Coordinates of C-alpha atoms in Angstrom, one line a residue:
M22 CA 13.6 7.6 24.0
L23 CA 13.3 5.9 20.6
N24 CA 16.7 7.2 19.6
F25 CA 18.1 5.9 22.9
Y26 CA 16.7 2.4 22.2
W27 CA 18.1 2.4 18.7
E28 CA 21.6 3.4 19.8
L29 CA 21.4 0.9 22.7
G30 CA 20.5 -1.9 20.3
R31 CA 23.4 -0.8 18.0
D32 CA 25.9 -0.8 20.9
I33 CA 24.7 -4.2 22.2
C34 CA 25.1 -5.7 18.8
A35 CA 28.6 -4.3 18.6
M36 CA 29.4 -5.6 22.1
S37 CA 28.0 -9.0 21.3
K38 CA 30.7 -9.6 18.7
T39 CA 33.4 -9.7 21.5
A40 CA 31.4 -10.9 24.4
K41 CA 32.0 -14.5 25.5
Y42 CA 29.2 -17.0 25.6
G43 CA 27.6 -17.0 29.0
D44 CA 28.6 -13.5 30.0
G45 CA 24.9 -12.6 30.5
L46 CA 25.5 -9.5 28.6
L47 CA 21.8 -8.4 28.4
K48 CA 21.1 -9.0 32.0
N49 CA 24.2 -7.1 33.1
I50 CA 23.3 -4.1 30.9
T51 CA 19.8 -4.1 32.2
L52 CA 21.0 -4.2 35.9
D53 CA 23.5 -1.4 35.2
L54 CA 20.9 0.8 33.5
Q55 CA 18.3 0.2 36.2
A56 CA 20.9 1.1 38.8
D57 CA 21.7 4.4 37.0
F58 CA 18.0 5.2 36.3
P59 CA 16.0 3.7 39.2
G60 CA 12.3 3.5 38.7
D61 CA 12.4 3.8 34.9
S62 CA 10.0 1.2 33.6
G63 CA 11.4 1.4 30.1
L64 CA 14.6 -0.3 31.1
S65 CA 13.2 -3.8 31.7
L66 CA 15.0 -6.8 30.3
S67 CA 12.2 -7.4 27.7
N68 CA 12.6 -3.8 26.4
I69 CA 16.4 -4.2 26.2
K70 CA 15.9 -7.4 24.2
A71 CA 13.4 -5.6 22.0
A72 CA 15.9 -2.7 21.4
R73 CA 18.6 -5.2 20.3
R74 CA 16.1 -7.0 18.0
W75 CA 14.9 -3.7 16.6
Y76 CA 18.3 -2.5 15.5
K77 CA 19.7 -6.0 14.5
T78 CA 16.7 -6.8 12.3
Y79 CA 16.9 -3.5 10.3
Y80 CA 20.7 -3.8 10.1
Q81 CA 20.4 -7.3 8.6
W82 CA 17.7 -6.4 6.2
V83 CA 19.6 -3.4 5.0
T84 CA 22.9 -5.2 4.5
K85 CA 21.2 -8.1 2.7
S86 CA 19.1 -5.9 0.4
Q87 CA 21.9 -3.4 -0.3
Q88 CA 19.5 -0.7 0.7
P89 CA 22.2 1.7 2.2
V90 CA 22.9 2.9 -1.3
D91 CA 19.2 3.7 -1.8
F92 CA 16.6 4.4 0.8
F93 CA 18.9 4.3 3.8
G94 CA 21.8 6.2 2.2
D95 CA 21.6 9.1 4.6
Y96 CA 21.5 6.9 7.6
W97 CA 24.3 4.4 6.7
K98 CA 27.9 5.3 7.7
D99 CA 31.0 3.2 8.4
G100 CA 29.0 0.0 8.7
T101 CA 26.5 1.3 11.2
L102 CA 22.9 2.4 10.8
S103 CA 21.4 5.6 12.3
M104 CA 17.7 5.7 13.2
P105 CA 15.7 7.2 10.3
Y106 CA 14.1 10.4 11.4
F107 CA 10.6 9.4 10.5
F108 CA 10.8 6.4 12.9
A109 CA 10.3 9.0 15.7
N110 CA 6.6 9.3 14.5
V111 CA 5.9 5.7 15.4
P112 CA 5.3 4.6 19.1
W113 CA 7.6 2.0 20.6
G114 CA 4.9 -0.6 20.9
Q115 CA 4.2 -0.4 17.2
H116 CA 7.9 -0.7 16.4
I117 CA 8.2 -3.8 18.5
F118 CA 5.2 -5.4 16.7
I119 CA 6.4 -4.5 13.2
T120 CA 9.9 -5.9 13.9
A121 CA 8.5 -9.1 15.3
K122 CA 5.9 -9.7 12.5
A123 CA 7.4 -8.2 9.3
E124 CA 9.1 -10.7 6.9
S125 CA 11.0 -8.1 4.9
L126 CA 12.4 -4.6 4.9
N127 CA 9.7 -3.5 2.4
E128 CA 6.9 -4.9 4.6
A129 CA 8.3 -3.2 7.7
L130 CA 8.7 0.2 6.0
F131 CA 5.2 -0.2 4.6
Y132 CA 3.7 -0.6 8.0
V133 CA 5.9 2.2 9.5
S134 CA 4.6 4.6 6.8
Q135 CA 1.0 3.6 7.4
V136 CA 1.3 4.2 11.1
C137 CA 2.9 7.6 10.3
E138 CA 0.2 8.5 7.9
H139 CA -2.9 7.2 9.6
G140 CA -1.8 7.3 13.3
W141 CA -2.7 3.6 13.8
S142 CA -2.8 2.4 17.4
R143 CA -1.2 -0.9 18.4
T144 CA -4.6 -2.6 18.2
E145 CA -5.3 -1.1 14.7
L146 CA -1.9 -2.2 13.5
E147 CA -2.5 -5.7 14.7
Y148 CA -5.9 -5.8 12.9
Y149 CA -4.5 -4.6 9.6
H150 CA -1.6 -7.0 9.8
A151 CA -4.0 -9.9 10.5
E152 CA -6.0 -8.8 7.4
N153 CA -2.9 -9.1 5.2
Y154 CA -3.0 -5.4 4.5
Y155 CA 0.6 -5.4 3.1
S156 CA 0.0 -8.5 0.9
K157 CA -3.0 -6.9 -0.7
H158 CA -1.1 -3.7 -1.5
S159 CA 1.9 -5.6 -2.8
N160 CA -0.2 -7.7 -5.1
A161 CA -1.0 -4.8 -7.4
L162 CA 1.4 -4.8 -10.4
T163 CA 2.8 -1.4 -11.5
N164 CA 5.6 0.1 -13.5
F165 CA 5.9 3.0 -11.0
D166 CA 9.6 2.2 -10.2
E167 CA 10.5 2.9 -13.8
K168 CA 8.1 5.8 -14.6
L169 CA 8.0 7.8 -11.3
P170 CA 10.8 9.5 -9.3
E171 CA 12.2 7.3 -6.5
G172 CA 10.4 9.1 -3.6
E173 CA 7.1 9.2 -5.4
S174 CA 7.2 5.6 -6.6
M175 CA 7.1 4.0 -3.1
L176 CA 4.2 6.2 -2.0
A177 CA 2.3 5.7 -5.2
K178 CA 2.5 1.9 -4.9
Q179 CA 1.1 2.2 -1.4
M180 CA -2.0 3.8 -2.9
L181 CA -3.0 0.7 -4.7
K182 CA -3.9 -2.8 -3.6
S183 CA -5.1 -6.1 -5.0
P184 CA -7.7 -7.5 -4.8
Y185 CA -10.3 -4.7 -4.2
N186 CA -13.2 -5.9 -2.2
F187 CA -16.5 -5.2 -4.1
E188 CA -18.7 -7.3 -1.8
F189 CA -20.8 -4.2 -1.0
L190 CA -22.2 -4.4 -4.6
Q191 CA -25.4 -6.3 -5.6
M192 CA -25.1 -7.5 -9.2
P193 CA -27.1 -9.7 -11.6
V194 CA -25.7 -13.1 -12.2
S195 CA -24.4 -11.9 -15.6
Y196 CA -23.2 -8.3 -15.6
S197 CA -21.4 -6.0 -18.0
E198 CA -18.8 -3.3 -17.4
R199 CA -21.5 -0.7 -17.5
D200 CA -23.4 -2.6 -14.8
L201 CA -20.3 -2.7 -12.6
E202 CA -19.7 1.0 -13.2
D203 CA -23.3 1.9 -12.4
E204 CA -23.2 0.0 -9.1
L205 CA -19.9 1.5 -8.1
I206 CA -21.3 5.0 -8.7
K207 CA -24.4 4.1 -6.6
H208 CA -22.1 3.0 -3.8
I209 CA -19.4 5.7 -4.4
T210 CA -18.9 6.2 -0.7
D211 CA -18.1 2.5 -0.2
F212 CA -15.9 2.6 -3.3
L213 CA -13.9 5.5 -2.0
L214 CA -13.4 3.8 1.3
E215 CA -12.2 0.7 -0.4
L216 CA -9.8 2.7 -2.6
G217 CA -8.2 4.1 0.6
K218 CA -7.7 7.3 2.4
G219 CA -7.2 10.5 0.4
F220 CA -9.2 9.7 -2.8
S221 CA -11.8 12.1 -4.0
F222 CA -14.2 11.4 -6.9
V223 CA -13.8 13.7 -9.9
G224 CA -16.1 12.3 -12.6
R225 CA -17.5 9.4 -14.6
Q226 CA -17.1 9.1 -18.4
M227 CA -15.6 12.6 -18.4
Q228 CA -15.2 14.0 -21.9
L229 CA -11.6 14.4 -23.0
S230 CA -11.5 16.5 -26.2
M231 CA -8.5 16.2 -28.5
P232 CA -7.3 19.2 -30.6
N233 CA -8.7 17.5 -33.7
G234 CA -12.2 17.3 -32.2
N235 CA -12.2 13.6 -31.2
T236 CA -13.5 12.8 -27.8
Y237 CA -12.7 10.0 -25.4
Y238 CA -14.4 8.9 -22.1
P239 CA -12.4 7.1 -19.4
D240 CA -14.5 5.2 -17.0
L241 CA -13.7 7.0 -13.8
I242 CA -11.3 9.8 -12.7
F243 CA -10.2 10.4 -9.1
Y244 CA -7.9 12.8 -7.4
H245 CA -5.5 11.6 -4.7
I246 CA -5.2 14.5 -2.4
P247 CA -2.1 13.5 -0.3
S248 CA 0.0 12.9 -3.4
H249 CA -1.5 15.7 -5.5
R250 CA -2.3 13.6 -8.6
Y251 CA -5.1 12.5 -10.8
V252 CA -5.9 8.8 -11.0
V253 CA -7.6 7.4 -14.1
C254 CA -9.5 4.2 -13.3
E255 CA -10.6 1.7 -16.0
L256 CA -12.9 -1.2 -15.1
K257 CA -12.9 -4.6 -16.8
V258 CA -15.1 -7.6 -15.9
V259 CA -12.9 -10.0 -17.9
P260 CA -9.3 -11.1 -17.3
F261 CA -6.5 -8.7 -18.2
T262 CA -5.3 -8.5 -21.9
P263 CA -2.4 -6.5 -23.2
E264 CA -4.7 -4.1 -25.1
F265 CA -6.0 -2.7 -21.8
A266 CA -2.6 -1.3 -20.9
G267 CA -2.3 0.6 -24.1
K268 CA -5.7 2.2 -23.8
L269 CA -5.1 3.2 -20.2
N270 CA -1.7 4.6 -21.1
F271 CA -3.5 6.9 -23.6
Y272 CA -6.1 8.0 -21.1
V273 CA -3.3 8.9 -18.5
S274 CA -1.5 10.9 -21.2
A275 CA -4.7 12.7 -22.1
V276 CA -5.4 13.6 -18.5
D277 CA -1.9 14.9 -18.1
H278 CA -2.3 17.2 -21.1
L279 CA -5.9 18.3 -20.5
L280 CA -6.5 18.3 -16.7
R281 CA -3.2 18.3 -14.9
G282 CA -2.2 21.6 -13.3
K283 CA 1.2 23.1 -12.7
E284 CA 1.2 22.0 -9.1
D285 CA -0.1 18.5 -9.8
N286 CA 2.2 15.5 -9.8
Q287 CA 2.2 13.0 -12.7
T288 CA -1.1 11.3 -13.4
I289 CA -1.3 7.5 -12.8
G290 CA -3.6 4.9 -14.2
L291 CA -5.4 2.1 -12.3
L292 CA -6.9 -0.9 -14.2
I293 CA -9.2 -3.0 -12.0
C294 CA -10.0 -6.3 -13.8
R295 CA -11.6 -9.7 -13.0
S296 CA -8.2 -11.5 -12.9
K297 CA -4.7 -11.1 -14.2
D298 CA -1.7 -13.2 -15.3
D299 CA 1.3 -11.5 -13.7
T300 CA 3.7 -12.3 -16.6
I301 CA 1.3 -11.0 -19.2
V302 CA 0.9 -7.8 -17.2
E303 CA 4.6 -7.3 -16.8
W304 CA 5.3 -7.9 -20.5
S305 CA 2.5 -5.4 -21.3
F306 CA 4.3 -2.7 -19.3
E307 CA 7.2 -2.9 -21.7
G308 CA 7.0 0.1 -24.0
I309 CA 4.4 1.8 -21.9
E310 CA 5.4 5.4 -21.2
R311 CA 3.0 6.4 -18.4
P312 CA 2.8 5.1 -14.8
I313 CA 0.0 2.5 -14.5
G314 CA -1.0 -0.3 -12.2
V315 CA -3.1 -3.4 -12.6
A316 CA -5.2 -4.9 -9.8
E317 CA -8.0 -7.5 -9.4
Y318 CA -11.3 -7.2 -7.6
E319 CA -12.9 -9.8 -5.4
K320 CA -15.1 -12.3 -7.3
E321 CA -17.5 -12.9 -4.4
I322 CA -19.9 -10.2 -5.4
K323 CA -23.4 -10.6 -4.0
Q324 CA -25.5 -11.6 -6.9
L325 CA -29.2 -11.2 -7.4
I326 CA -31.0 -14.3 -8.8
D327 CA -33.1 -13.2 -11.7
N328 CA -35.8 -15.8 -11.3
L329 CA -36.8 -14.9 -7.7
P330 CA -40.7 -14.9 -7.4
T331 CA -42.5 -11.5 -7.4
T332 CA -44.3 -10.2 -4.4
T333 CA -47.6 -11.2 -6.0
Q334 CA -46.5 -14.7 -6.6
I335 CA -45.4 -15.1 -3.0
K336 CA -48.7 -13.8 -1.7
E337 CA -50.6 -16.2 -4.0
N338 CA -48.6 -19.1 -2.7
I339 CA -49.2 -18.2 0.9

């Protein structure tokens, strides 16, 4: 049925080029189809309009972004676009919503991939869209396009987001990186949920021993099961500086050499910091050999006021 809607939308777009204004093209097509397939609720005028919009929207996105050469290369032929096979894994209602709400091809493909991976219902899709799920994932800066194969790059970028919401933590007014790390480990379940589906915790301050005997200790190491790769996570409670990228690059290289197995994909690095200047981050990526990403965390962490009265003082006052 999805392929039928796609081809119907394609044919209507082709017919519209020669149809005269006022021909009532969509209404006539709807009446003809309903006559040939009586009782089929999927052939309403609203669905026919949605089918046209579905194909036309992707066609315009693809032609404007020159994507036929890249992602849609196998589906683009002689100026027409075939339905990508993975679209069949997304229900029609979700397709209609994505086409109506997405503002770009990348955003649409992001939500299509998320529905495929997580099986989102229409209600769940609407919720995540309202929560700006795509915007948060697109705010993380990475060099994945340059350092990872094309197919892996898009999936790896979807693993990260910015900002990460650490509101489940309770921190003193003034806290250090060690304090932040301690709290994240205490709330490791919440942290894994915030990282996203498929992350498993490997270790904290794991010892990485060099051949010369020197040892190094990255903050946190995770393994992303769906993409079969290690993720090295460094935490910073200050704004991003270029030195952070170099250190994370080294840790990613060390994990690749010391932990990565034959069946594992390339390790990536994730730096979560208090804030970042996008230009400084992008310039810092120049000369970096390993795939790394930089994201922020939410500043609105629940803070414990140090000068709260003790239980004894409260009792005495009462």
